[in-house]
Amino acid sequence: MFLKLCAISLPIFQPVLSATYTLSRSWSGEAFYNDFEWQTFDDPTHGRVNYVDQDTAKAQNLSWAGDGLFVMRADASKVVDPSARGRDSVRIHSKDLYGDGVLVVDVSHMPVGCAAWPAVWTCTPGSWPTGGEVDIIEGIYGIRSGYSNNLFSLHTDPGCMMPQSPPGQNRTDRGSGVALQPDCRGNVGCGVKDDSGKSFGRDFNQNGGGVFVMRRSMTRGFSMWFWPHNSGHLPSDVAGGSQIIMESLWSQPIANFQPDNCDFAKYFDKHEIIINLTFGGDWAGRDELWQASGCPGDLKWTINDFVDKNPGEFFEAFWEIRAMRWYDEVPAGGKRCARRAN
Ligand SMILES: *[C@@H]1O[C@H](CO)[C@@H](O)[C@H](O)[C@H]1NC(C)=O
Ligand SMILES: *[C@@H]1O[C@H](CO)[C@@H](O)[C@H](O)[C@H]1NC(C)=O
Ligand SMILES: *[C@@H]1O[C@H](CO)[C@@H](O)[C@H](O)[C@H]1NC(C)=O
């Protein structure tokens, strides 16, 4: 059944800086099975992973939906044959593409453990990095300090820059996080690291998880927020899945990618939404990171042997997602009707 709701005279203050958004898509539990595809190709980042299809994932309980939750995980029961592609895991991407708007990702558990490299991100369906990539949740291992902070980043073709504030100056123009390298090009991209460990890894899980928000605007750029469920600062419109959400009610973003030195319309096209979970590979498998992590232990495991031979180490390698929502921007000064599945 469909309800037709009309948003009545939205307060229009700071029309440029604090837009208003209306709910257009919402996913929880089973809805992921319909609107996302399970991808099975070789990991483009060379992780020790074997991405399985939806039927296999359901049969092995690597994907599960119930009680309004959606769970996707790596296998934690089998030793992997060295000749196999890697540990069974899941990577999904949205069937539809999304332009300007707001993505809300409400997570109660994210994958952690030695070698793990989980991410929630959006990416061009075209030839990367043309068309851009936006990382909303990303990090490696999630086991302790140095291996546990969330990284918000953009990846583009050369020419999109996020200059840092001069040393000693207030850096809030890039958000409350720590701005890393300013050049958004290629593999490393321009990242902003959250100062708080609560948005990634074991600290995130032990704290009961939280809500990530990514706002995308070709004229204003990208901003990203995170609030733990229990923080008291989580805006009620975001938490409650309101039909209308308002940016002016939210705190300062952790990451703020502004348009001053990047023509967003040139570097970003419409994106698919992706959730993945790989092990090792181009970032998580870098030898100096692996060696310094404490994970190789007395047996001095290589990362690939560790992944293959220690299924019991992967019990915490799962996503538990409460909801994901997409909001469209309400044109400034406008009034608009939204349809909602009931
Ligand atoms: C997983 O996500 C990250 C997002 O930052 C991406 O760079 C990487 O290519 C993805 N890996 C796989 C295997 O999909
Ligand atoms: C499948 O996974 C879900 C979520 O973790 C869990 O609640 C359920 O008990 C599992 N089912 C089986 C048969 O193991
Ligand atoms: C930076 O500016 C913001 C907003 O004006 C302010 O809230 C914050 O306290 C300032 N931080 C420092 C370190 O000066």
mmCIF file of C-alpha atoms and ligand atoms in Angstrom:
data_model
loop_
_atom_site.group_PDB
_atom_site.id
_atom_site.type_symbol
_atom_site.label_atom_id
_atom_site.label_comp_id
_atom_site.label_asym_id
_atom_site.label_seq_id
_atom_site.Cartn_x
_atom_site.Cartn_y
_atom_site.Cartn_z
ATOM 1 C CA MET A 1 0.000 0.000 0.000
ATOM 2 C CA PHE A 2 1.241 3.449 -0.826
ATOM 3 C CA LEU A 3 0.737 6.545 1.267
ATOM 4 C CA LYS A 4 0.952 9.893 -0.367
ATOM 5 C CA LEU A 5 2.459 12.431 1.981
ATOM 6 C CA CYS A 6 2.787 16.102 1.341
ATOM 7 C CA ALA A 7 5.542 18.009 3.041
ATOM 8 C CA ILE A 8 3.952 21.180 4.240
ATOM 9 C CA SER A 9 5.785 24.504 4.131
ATOM 10 C CA LEU A 10 9.290 23.422 5.066
ATOM 11 C CA PRO A 11 11.224 26.013 7.014
ATOM 12 C CA ILE A 12 13.600 27.568 4.528
ATOM 13 C CA PHE A 13 16.544 29.089 6.312
ATOM 14 C CA GLN A 14 20.104 29.081 4.996
ATOM 15 C CA PRO A 15 18.802 27.582 1.752
ATOM 16 C CA VAL A 16 22.312 26.952 0.438
ATOM 17 C CA LEU A 17 24.103 25.717 3.529
ATOM 18 C CA SER A 18 21.455 23.527 5.044
ATOM 19 C CA ALA A 19 19.295 21.762 2.594
ATOM 20 C CA THR A 20 16.271 19.629 3.336
ATOM 21 C CA TYR A 21 15.890 16.075 2.046
ATOM 22 C CA THR A 22 13.025 13.711 1.533
ATOM 23 C CA LEU A 23 13.079 9.921 1.836
ATOM 24 C CA SER A 24 13.145 8.153 -1.515
ATOM 25 C CA ARG A 25 14.479 4.627 -0.830
ATOM 26 C CA SER A 26 14.765 2.583 2.324
ATOM 27 C CA TRP A 27 16.315 -0.831 2.894
ATOM 28 C CA SER A 28 16.282 -3.146 5.852
ATOM 29 C CA GLY A 29 16.213 -6.931 6.270
ATOM 30 C CA GLU A 30 15.009 -8.739 3.137
ATOM 31 C CA ALA A 31 14.918 -5.567 1.007
ATOM 32 C CA PHE A 32 18.646 -5.934 0.349
ATOM 33 C CA TYR A 33 17.997 -9.189 -1.552
ATOM 34 C CA ASN A 34 15.866 -7.372 -4.117
ATOM 35 C CA ASP A 35 17.710 -4.134 -4.697
ATOM 36 C CA PHE A 36 21.315 -5.324 -4.477
ATOM 37 C CA GLU A 37 23.364 -7.833 -6.477
ATOM 38 C CA TRP A 38 25.855 -10.256 -4.991
ATOM 39 C CA GLN A 39 29.089 -9.887 -6.958
ATOM 40 C CA THR A 40 31.381 -12.845 -7.483
ATOM 41 C CA PHE A 41 34.343 -11.552 -9.461
ATOM 42 C CA ASP A 42 37.959 -11.721 -8.287
ATOM 43 C CA ASP A 43 38.658 -9.047 -5.714
ATOM 44 C CA PRO A 44 40.030 -6.078 -7.671
ATOM 45 C CA THR A 45 42.121 -5.199 -4.608
ATOM 46 C CA HIS A 46 43.703 -8.688 -4.531
ATOM 47 C CA GLY A 47 42.423 -9.807 -1.159
ATOM 48 C CA ARG A 48 42.361 -13.446 -0.015
ATOM 49 C CA VAL A 49 38.652 -13.697 -0.591
ATOM 50 C CA ASN A 50 36.122 -15.746 -2.544
ATOM 51 C CA TYR A 51 32.989 -13.685 -3.135
ATOM 52 C CA VAL A 52 29.954 -15.993 -3.380
ATOM 53 C CA ASP A 53 26.592 -15.478 -5.103
ATOM 54 C CA GLN A 54 23.327 -14.763 -3.302
ATOM 55 C CA ASP A 55 22.056 -18.359 -3.279
ATOM 56 C CA THR A 56 25.335 -19.691 -1.907
ATOM 57 C CA ALA A 57 25.519 -16.884 0.625
ATOM 58 C CA LYS A 58 22.010 -17.645 1.871
ATOM 59 C CA ALA A 59 22.596 -21.408 1.925
ATOM 60 C CA GLN A 60 25.775 -20.975 4.003
ATOM 61 C CA ASN A 61 24.177 -18.276 6.152
ATOM 62 C CA LEU A 62 26.766 -15.776 4.940
ATOM 63 C CA SER A 63 23.777 -13.554 4.199
ATOM 64 C CA TRP A 64 20.764 -13.480 6.473
ATOM 65 C CA ALA A 65 17.790 -11.192 6.925
ATOM 66 C CA GLY A 66 15.395 -11.140 9.868
ATOM 67 C CA ASP A 67 14.124 -9.035 12.761
ATOM 68 C CA GLY A 68 14.603 -5.968 10.540
ATOM 69 C CA LEU A 69 18.337 -6.711 10.318
ATOM 70 C CA PHE A 70 20.537 -7.601 7.389
ATOM 71 C CA VAL A 71 23.671 -9.636 8.106
ATOM 72 C CA MET A 72 26.499 -10.410 5.700
ATOM 73 C CA ARG A 73 29.625 -12.180 6.810
ATOM 74 C CA ALA A 74 32.715 -14.164 5.946
ATOM 75 C CA ASP A 75 32.844 -17.896 6.532
ATOM 76 C CA ALA A 76 34.199 -18.720 10.000
ATOM 77 C CA SER A 77 34.006 -22.502 9.847
ATOM 78 C CA LYS A 78 36.244 -23.820 7.070
ATOM 79 C CA VAL A 79 39.974 -24.099 6.423
ATOM 80 C CA VAL A 80 40.636 -22.704 2.937
ATOM 81 C CA ASP A 81 42.597 -24.764 0.426
ATOM 82 C CA PRO A 82 45.726 -22.886 -0.766
ATOM 83 C CA SER A 83 44.613 -23.425 -4.368
ATOM 84 C CA ALA A 84 41.210 -21.808 -3.701
ATOM 85 C CA ARG A 85 40.477 -18.155 -4.395
ATOM 86 C CA GLY A 86 40.252 -17.304 -0.698
ATOM 87 C CA ARG A 87 37.887 -17.223 2.266
ATOM 88 C CA ASP A 88 34.184 -17.144 1.367
ATOM 89 C CA SER A 89 32.735 -13.683 1.825
ATOM 90 C CA VAL A 90 30.138 -11.298 0.415
ATOM 91 C CA ARG A 91 30.219 -8.165 -1.709
ATOM 92 C CA ILE A 92 26.988 -6.467 -2.762
ATOM 93 C CA HIS A 93 26.218 -3.474 -4.943
ATOM 94 C CA SER A 94 23.008 -1.570 -5.582
ATOM 95 C CA LYS A 95 21.195 -2.208 -8.872
ATOM 96 C CA ASP A 96 20.322 1.485 -9.121
ATOM 97 C CA LEU A 97 22.568 4.533 -9.366
ATOM 98 C CA TYR A 98 22.330 7.597 -7.137
ATOM 99 C CA GLY A 99 23.205 11.254 -7.754
ATOM 100 C CA ASP A 100 22.853 14.167 -5.339
ATOM 101 C CA GLY A 101 21.245 13.394 -2.015
ATOM 102 C CA VAL A 102 21.931 11.871 1.374
ATOM 103 C CA LEU A 103 22.819 8.296 2.274
ATOM 104 C CA VAL A 104 22.108 7.125 5.822
ATOM 105 C CA VAL A 105 23.752 3.878 6.960
ATOM 106 C CA ASP A 106 22.648 2.550 10.345
ATOM 107 C CA VAL A 107 24.993 -0.217 11.500
ATOM 108 C CA SER A 108 24.956 -2.282 14.685
ATOM 109 C CA HIS A 109 28.053 -4.406 13.970
ATOM 110 C CA MET A 110 30.883 -4.143 11.470
ATOM 111 C CA PRO A 111 33.495 -6.772 10.556
ATOM 112 C CA VAL A 112 36.660 -6.779 12.656
ATOM 113 C CA GLY A 113 39.679 -9.018 13.018
ATOM 114 C CA CYS A 114 43.206 -9.553 11.743
ATOM 115 C CA ALA A 115 43.384 -9.076 7.947
ATOM 116 C CA ALA A 116 39.814 -7.722 7.619
ATOM 117 C CA TRP A 117 39.180 -4.819 5.256
ATOM 118 C CA PRO A 118 35.487 -3.871 5.269
ATOM 119 C CA ALA A 119 33.939 -0.904 3.468
ATOM 120 C CA VAL A 120 30.668 0.854 2.702
ATOM 121 C CA TRP A 121 31.194 3.135 -0.259
ATOM 122 C CA THR A 122 29.777 4.491 -3.497
ATOM 123 C CA CYS A 123 31.496 4.230 -6.840
ATOM 124 C CA THR A 124 31.139 4.933 -10.523
ATOM 125 C CA PRO A 125 29.921 1.963 -12.561
ATOM 126 C CA GLY A 126 32.306 3.207 -15.259
ATOM 127 C CA SER A 127 36.031 2.914 -15.511
ATOM 128 C CA TRP A 128 37.542 3.789 -12.131
ATOM 129 C CA PRO A 129 38.642 6.368 -11.014
ATOM 130 C CA THR A 130 36.893 8.415 -13.726
ATOM 131 C CA GLY A 131 33.479 9.119 -12.229
ATOM 132 C CA GLY A 132 34.840 8.922 -8.702
ATOM 133 C CA GLU A 133 34.653 6.865 -5.516
ATOM 134 C CA VAL A 134 33.360 7.948 -2.105
ATOM 135 C CA ASP A 135 34.311 5.935 0.997
ATOM 136 C CA ILE A 136 31.910 6.313 3.899
ATOM 137 C CA ILE A 137 33.063 3.471 6.136
ATOM 138 C CA GLU A 138 36.517 2.082 5.580
ATOM 139 C CA GLY A 139 39.394 0.802 7.630
ATOM 140 C CA ILE A 140 41.465 -2.282 8.296
ATOM 141 C CA TYR A 141 41.489 -4.898 11.089
ATOM 142 C CA GLY A 142 39.616 -2.734 13.611
ATOM 143 C CA ILE A 143 41.413 -4.403 16.475
ATOM 144 C CA ARG A 144 43.217 -1.606 18.283
ATOM 145 C CA SER A 145 44.621 1.874 18.043
ATOM 146 C CA GLY A 146 46.351 2.453 14.718
ATOM 147 C CA TYR A 147 44.163 -0.231 13.195
ATOM 148 C CA SER A 148 40.834 1.150 14.231
ATOM 149 C CA ASN A 149 39.925 4.590 12.915
ATOM 150 C CA ASN A 150 37.414 5.240 10.216
ATOM 151 C CA LEU A 151 38.578 6.888 7.032
ATOM 152 C CA PHE A 152 36.226 9.020 4.932
ATOM 153 C CA SER A 153 37.716 9.602 1.442
ATOM 154 C CA LEU A 154 37.259 10.584 -2.175
ATOM 155 C CA HIS A 155 39.100 9.054 -5.132
ATOM 156 C CA THR A 156 39.112 10.800 -8.520
ATOM 157 C CA ASP A 157 41.023 11.450 -11.704
ATOM 158 C CA PRO A 158 43.872 13.982 -11.331
ATOM 159 C CA GLY A 159 42.734 17.585 -10.739
ATOM 160 C CA CYS A 160 40.482 17.421 -7.703
ATOM 161 C CA MET A 161 42.194 18.869 -4.620
ATOM 162 C CA MET A 162 41.276 19.325 -0.948
ATOM 163 C CA PRO A 163 43.936 21.715 0.334
ATOM 164 C CA GLN A 164 44.685 21.643 4.045
ATOM 165 C CA SER A 165 44.483 24.701 6.235
ATOM 166 C CA PRO A 166 47.868 26.256 6.954
ATOM 167 C CA PRO A 167 49.565 24.728 10.032
ATOM 168 C CA GLY A 168 48.266 26.051 13.341
ATOM 169 C CA GLN A 169 45.052 27.306 11.829
ATOM 170 C CA ASN A 170 41.634 26.043 12.614
ATOM 171 C CA ARG A 171 41.023 23.168 10.228
ATOM 172 C CA THR A 172 37.250 22.988 10.588
ATOM 173 C CA ASP A 173 36.823 23.796 6.898
ATOM 174 C CA ARG A 174 37.703 20.144 6.280
ATOM 175 C CA GLY A 175 35.536 18.921 9.145
ATOM 176 C CA SER A 176 36.432 17.871 12.688
ATOM 177 C CA GLY A 177 38.571 14.928 11.534
ATOM 178 C CA VAL A 178 42.227 14.819 10.544
ATOM 179 C CA ALA A 179 42.713 15.691 6.869
ATOM 180 C CA LEU A 180 45.331 13.451 5.244
ATOM 181 C CA GLN A 181 46.783 14.041 1.812
ATOM 182 C CA PRO A 182 45.089 16.819 -0.198
ATOM 183 C CA ASP A 183 45.201 15.213 -3.655
ATOM 184 C CA CYS A 184 42.099 13.126 -4.401
ATOM 185 C CA ARG A 185 43.644 11.325 -7.357
ATOM 186 C CA GLY A 186 43.922 7.559 -7.610
ATOM 187 C CA ASN A 187 44.439 4.827 -5.039
ATOM 188 C CA VAL A 188 45.247 6.845 -1.939
ATOM 189 C CA GLY A 189 42.776 9.654 -2.512
ATOM 190 C CA CYS A 190 42.052 12.519 -0.134
ATOM 191 C CA GLY A 191 41.054 11.030 3.198
ATOM 192 C CA VAL A 192 39.844 12.449 6.470
ATOM 193 C CA LYS A 193 40.465 10.253 9.497
ATOM 194 C CA ASP A 194 38.032 10.369 12.391
ATOM 195 C CA ASP A 195 39.833 11.344 15.617
ATOM 196 C CA SER A 196 37.505 9.094 17.559
ATOM 197 C CA GLY A 197 37.888 5.303 17.476
ATOM 198 C CA LYS A 198 34.149 4.893 18.016
ATOM 199 C CA SER A 199 33.317 4.982 14.312
ATOM 200 C CA PHE A 200 35.280 1.856 13.383
ATOM 201 C CA GLY A 201 36.196 -1.629 14.536
ATOM 202 C CA ARG A 202 35.866 -3.189 17.969
ATOM 203 C CA ASP A 203 35.242 0.129 19.733
ATOM 204 C CA PHE A 204 32.363 0.765 17.341
ATOM 205 C CA ASN A 205 30.879 -2.686 18.015
ATOM 206 C CA GLN A 206 31.359 -2.592 21.777
ATOM 207 C CA ASN A 207 29.728 0.818 21.833
ATOM 208 C CA GLY A 208 26.603 -0.531 20.123
ATOM 209 C CA GLY A 209 27.343 0.838 16.649
ATOM 210 C CA GLY A 210 25.985 4.009 15.132
ATOM 211 C CA VAL A 211 24.795 5.920 12.119
ATOM 212 C CA PHE A 212 26.864 7.238 9.208
ATOM 213 C CA VAL A 213 25.569 9.978 6.928
ATOM 214 C CA MET A 214 27.016 11.048 3.582
ATOM 215 C CA ARG A 215 25.701 14.147 1.824
ATOM 216 C CA ARG A 216 26.505 14.544 -1.845
ATOM 217 C CA SER A 217 26.008 17.764 -3.809
ATOM 218 C CA MET A 218 27.686 18.638 -7.070
ATOM 219 C CA THR A 219 27.644 22.300 -6.047
ATOM 220 C CA ARG A 220 28.454 22.043 -2.311
ATOM 221 C CA GLY A 221 30.572 18.910 -2.263
ATOM 222 C CA PHE A 222 30.548 15.965 0.135
ATOM 223 C CA SER A 223 30.092 16.010 3.897
ATOM 224 C CA MET A 224 30.127 13.031 6.238
ATOM 225 C CA TRP A 225 28.889 12.545 9.784
ATOM 226 C CA PHE A 226 28.919 9.768 12.326
ATOM 227 C CA TRP A 227 27.044 9.465 15.612
ATOM 228 C CA PRO A 228 27.096 6.455 17.953
ATOM 229 C CA HIS A 229 23.613 5.142 18.780
ATOM 230 C CA ASN A 230 24.176 5.908 22.453
ATOM 231 C CA SER A 231 25.815 9.310 22.092
ATOM 232 C CA GLY A 232 22.854 11.549 22.801
ATOM 233 C CA HIS A 233 23.912 13.641 19.782
ATOM 234 C CA LEU A 234 22.355 11.451 17.105
ATOM 235 C CA PRO A 235 19.786 13.729 15.420
ATOM 236 C CA SER A 236 16.281 12.362 15.856
ATOM 237 C CA ASP A 237 15.348 12.862 12.192
ATOM 238 C CA VAL A 238 18.291 10.698 11.106
ATOM 239 C CA ALA A 239 17.809 8.106 13.850
ATOM 240 C CA GLY A 240 14.094 7.719 13.338
ATOM 241 C CA GLY A 241 14.116 7.408 9.561
ATOM 242 C CA SER A 242 11.965 10.532 9.196
ATOM 243 C CA GLN A 243 10.338 11.290 5.894
ATOM 244 C CA ILE A 244 12.075 14.676 5.924
ATOM 245 C CA ILE A 245 15.570 15.306 7.270
ATOM 246 C CA MET A 246 17.301 18.647 7.665
ATOM 247 C CA GLU A 247 21.009 19.245 7.485
ATOM 248 C CA SER A 248 20.759 22.355 9.657
ATOM 249 C CA LEU A 249 19.902 20.120 12.628
ATOM 250 C CA TRP A 250 23.163 18.175 12.439
ATOM 251 C CA SER A 251 26.474 18.923 14.098
ATOM 252 C CA GLN A 252 29.672 19.836 12.298
ATOM 253 C CA PRO A 253 30.670 17.104 9.825
ATOM 254 C CA ILE A 254 33.724 14.936 10.555
ATOM 255 C CA ALA A 255 34.763 15.167 6.902
ATOM 256 C CA ASN A 256 33.946 18.070 4.649
ATOM 257 C CA PHE A 257 35.028 17.999 0.997
ATOM 258 C CA GLN A 258 34.407 21.471 -0.373
ATOM 259 C CA PRO A 259 34.157 22.670 -3.989
ATOM 260 C CA ASP A 260 36.863 25.380 -3.887
ATOM 261 C CA ASN A 261 39.485 23.275 -5.671
ATOM 262 C CA CYS A 262 37.409 20.515 -7.182
ATOM 263 C CA ASP A 263 34.795 20.696 -9.927
ATOM 264 C CA PHE A 264 32.621 17.918 -8.544
ATOM 265 C CA ALA A 265 30.332 17.737 -11.566
ATOM 266 C CA LYS A 266 33.394 16.946 -13.663
ATOM 267 C CA TYR A 267 34.856 14.281 -11.368
ATOM 268 C CA PHE A 268 31.744 12.466 -10.160
ATOM 269 C CA ASP A 269 28.965 10.709 -12.043
ATOM 270 C CA LYS A 270 26.052 8.758 -10.594
ATOM 271 C CA HIS A 271 27.162 6.033 -8.209
ATOM 272 C CA GLU A 272 26.230 2.578 -7.075
ATOM 273 C CA ILE A 273 26.294 1.783 -3.346
ATOM 274 C CA ILE A 274 28.665 -1.044 -2.384
ATOM 275 C CA ILE A 275 29.272 -3.028 0.788
ATOM 276 C CA ASN A 276 32.305 -5.292 0.810
ATOM 277 C CA LEU A 277 34.442 -7.400 3.096
ATOM 278 C CA THR A 278 37.814 -8.616 1.940
ATOM 279 C CA PHE A 279 40.951 -9.916 3.716
ATOM 280 C CA GLY A 280 44.464 -8.688 3.037
ATOM 281 C CA GLY A 281 45.102 -7.336 -0.454
ATOM 282 C CA ASP A 282 46.412 -3.972 -1.587
ATOM 283 C CA TRP A 283 45.921 -2.099 1.691
ATOM 284 C CA ALA A 284 45.195 -4.570 4.510
ATOM 285 C CA GLY A 285 47.880 -6.909 3.144
ATOM 286 C CA ARG A 286 50.738 -4.416 3.122
ATOM 287 C CA ASP A 287 53.579 -6.220 4.851
ATOM 288 C CA GLU A 288 54.625 -3.433 7.215
ATOM 289 C CA LEU A 289 51.035 -3.093 8.460
ATOM 290 C CA TRP A 290 50.597 -6.838 8.868
ATOM 291 C CA GLN A 291 53.940 -7.264 10.687
ATOM 292 C CA ALA A 292 53.286 -4.372 13.077
ATOM 293 C CA SER A 293 49.739 -5.503 13.869
ATOM 294 C CA GLY A 294 50.625 -8.314 16.266
ATOM 295 C CA CYS A 295 48.525 -10.643 14.112
ATOM 296 C CA PRO A 296 51.362 -12.857 12.757
ATOM 297 C CA GLY A 297 51.974 -14.097 16.353
ATOM 298 C CA ASP A 298 54.599 -16.601 17.469
ATOM 299 C CA LEU A 299 53.882 -18.770 14.439
ATOM 300 C CA LYS A 300 54.758 -15.828 12.188
ATOM 301 C CA TRP A 301 51.764 -16.373 9.922
ATOM 302 C CA THR A 302 51.829 -14.751 6.517
ATOM 303 C CA ILE A 303 48.569 -12.925 6.000
ATOM 304 C CA ASN A 304 47.250 -15.352 3.386
ATOM 305 C CA ASP A 305 48.077 -18.418 5.530
ATOM 306 C CA PHE A 306 46.453 -16.731 8.495
ATOM 307 C CA VAL A 307 43.264 -16.158 6.505
ATOM 308 C CA ASP A 308 43.255 -19.703 5.090
ATOM 309 C CA LYS A 309 44.067 -21.702 8.184
ATOM 310 C CA ASN A 310 42.307 -19.931 11.065
ATOM 311 C CA PRO A 311 38.542 -19.979 10.447
ATOM 312 C CA GLY A 312 37.922 -19.391 14.158
ATOM 313 C CA GLU A 313 39.524 -15.951 13.839
ATOM 314 C CA PHE A 314 36.670 -14.749 11.628
ATOM 315 C CA PHE A 315 33.679 -14.940 13.975
ATOM 316 C CA GLU A 316 33.601 -11.173 14.267
ATOM 317 C CA ALA A 317 33.926 -10.644 10.512
ATOM 318 C CA PHE A 318 30.322 -9.680 9.844
ATOM 319 C CA TRP A 319 28.163 -6.693 8.979
ATOM 320 C CA GLU A 320 24.876 -6.277 10.830
ATOM 321 C CA ILE A 321 22.949 -3.460 9.208
ATOM 322 C CA ARG A 322 19.795 -2.038 10.763
ATOM 323 C CA ALA A 323 18.845 0.157 7.835
ATOM 324 C CA MET A 324 20.079 2.065 4.876
ATOM 325 C CA ARG A 325 18.153 4.992 3.413
ATOM 326 C CA TRP A 326 18.496 7.292 0.435
ATOM 327 C CA TYR A 327 17.115 10.848 0.520
ATOM 328 C CA ASP A 328 16.664 13.270 -2.391
ATOM 329 C CA GLU A 329 17.273 16.969 -2.034
ATOM 330 C CA VAL A 330 14.160 19.159 -1.882
ATOM 331 C CA PRO A 331 14.663 22.043 -4.316
ATOM 332 C CA ALA A 332 15.327 25.253 -2.348
ATOM 333 C CA GLY A 333 12.118 27.072 -1.490
ATOM 334 C CA GLY A 334 10.171 24.155 -2.885
ATOM 335 C CA LYS A 335 7.443 21.970 -1.624
ATOM 336 C CA ARG A 336 7.213 18.433 -2.669
ATOM 337 C CA CYS A 337 5.241 15.258 -2.335
ATOM 338 C CA ALA A 338 6.847 11.979 -1.388
ATOM 339 C CA ARG A 339 5.515 8.499 -1.864
ATOM 340 C CA ARG A 340 6.169 5.988 0.806
ATOM 341 C CA ALA A 341 5.690 2.231 0.775
ATOM 342 C CA ASN A 342 3.694 1.303 3.866
HETATM 343 C C1 LIG B 1 36.357 -2.568 -0.929
HETATM 344 O O1 LIG B 1 36.084 -1.252 -0.627
HETATM 345 C C2 LIG B 1 37.061 -0.311 -0.874
HETATM 346 C C3 LIG B 1 36.424 0.996 -0.549
HETATM 347 O O2 LIG B 1 37.321 1.829 -0.131
HETATM 348 C C4 LIG B 1 37.551 -0.328 -2.299
HETATM 349 O O3 LIG B 1 38.590 0.599 -2.493
HETATM 350 C C5 LIG B 1 38.004 -1.696 -2.624
HETATM 351 O O4 LIG B 1 38.324 -1.774 -3.980
HETATM 352 C C6 LIG B 1 36.939 -2.704 -2.293
HETATM 353 N N1 LIG B 1 37.450 -4.002 -2.442
HETATM 354 C C7 LIG B 1 36.744 -4.926 -3.022
HETATM 355 C C8 LIG B 1 37.360 -6.179 -3.084
HETATM 356 O O5 LIG B 1 35.650 -4.752 -3.477
HETATM 357 C C1 LIG B 2 22.323 -17.285 10.574
HETATM 358 O O1 LIG B 2 22.785 -16.017 10.960
HETATM 359 C C2 LIG B 2 21.919 -15.307 11.808
HETATM 360 C C3 LIG B 2 22.509 -13.923 12.020
HETATM 361 O O2 LIG B 2 23.769 -13.973 12.582
HETATM 362 C C4 LIG B 2 21.714 -16.069 13.103
HETATM 363 O O3 LIG B 2 20.821 -15.367 13.938
HETATM 364 C C5 LIG B 2 21.146 -17.437 12.778
HETATM 365 O O4 LIG B 2 21.039 -18.199 13.952
HETATM 366 C C6 LIG B 2 22.049 -18.154 11.796
HETATM 367 N N1 LIG B 2 21.394 -19.382 11.367
HETATM 368 C C7 LIG B 2 21.999 -20.543 11.401
HETATM 369 C C8 LIG B 2 21.223 -21.691 10.892
HETATM 370 O O5 LIG B 2 23.146 -20.672 11.813
HETATM 371 C C1 LIG B 3 37.559 26.056 15.147
HETATM 372 O O1 LIG B 3 36.382 26.723 14.735
HETATM 373 C C2 LIG B 3 35.184 26.137 15.186
HETATM 374 C C3 LIG B 3 34.009 26.813 14.503
HETATM 375 O O2 LIG B 3 34.216 28.189 14.428
HETATM 376 C C4 LIG B 3 35.160 26.189 16.700
HETATM 377 O O3 LIG B 3 33.974 25.607 17.177
HETATM 378 C C5 LIG B 3 36.373 25.453 17.252
HETATM 379 O O4 LIG B 3 36.402 25.547 18.657
HETATM 380 C C6 LIG B 3 37.651 26.003 16.668
HETATM 381 N N1 LIG B 3 38.760 25.117 17.059
HETATM 382 C C7 LIG B 3 39.972 25.598 17.365
HETATM 383 C C8 LIG B 3 40.975 24.551 17.706
HETATM 384 O O5 LIG B 3 40.238 26.776 17.375
#
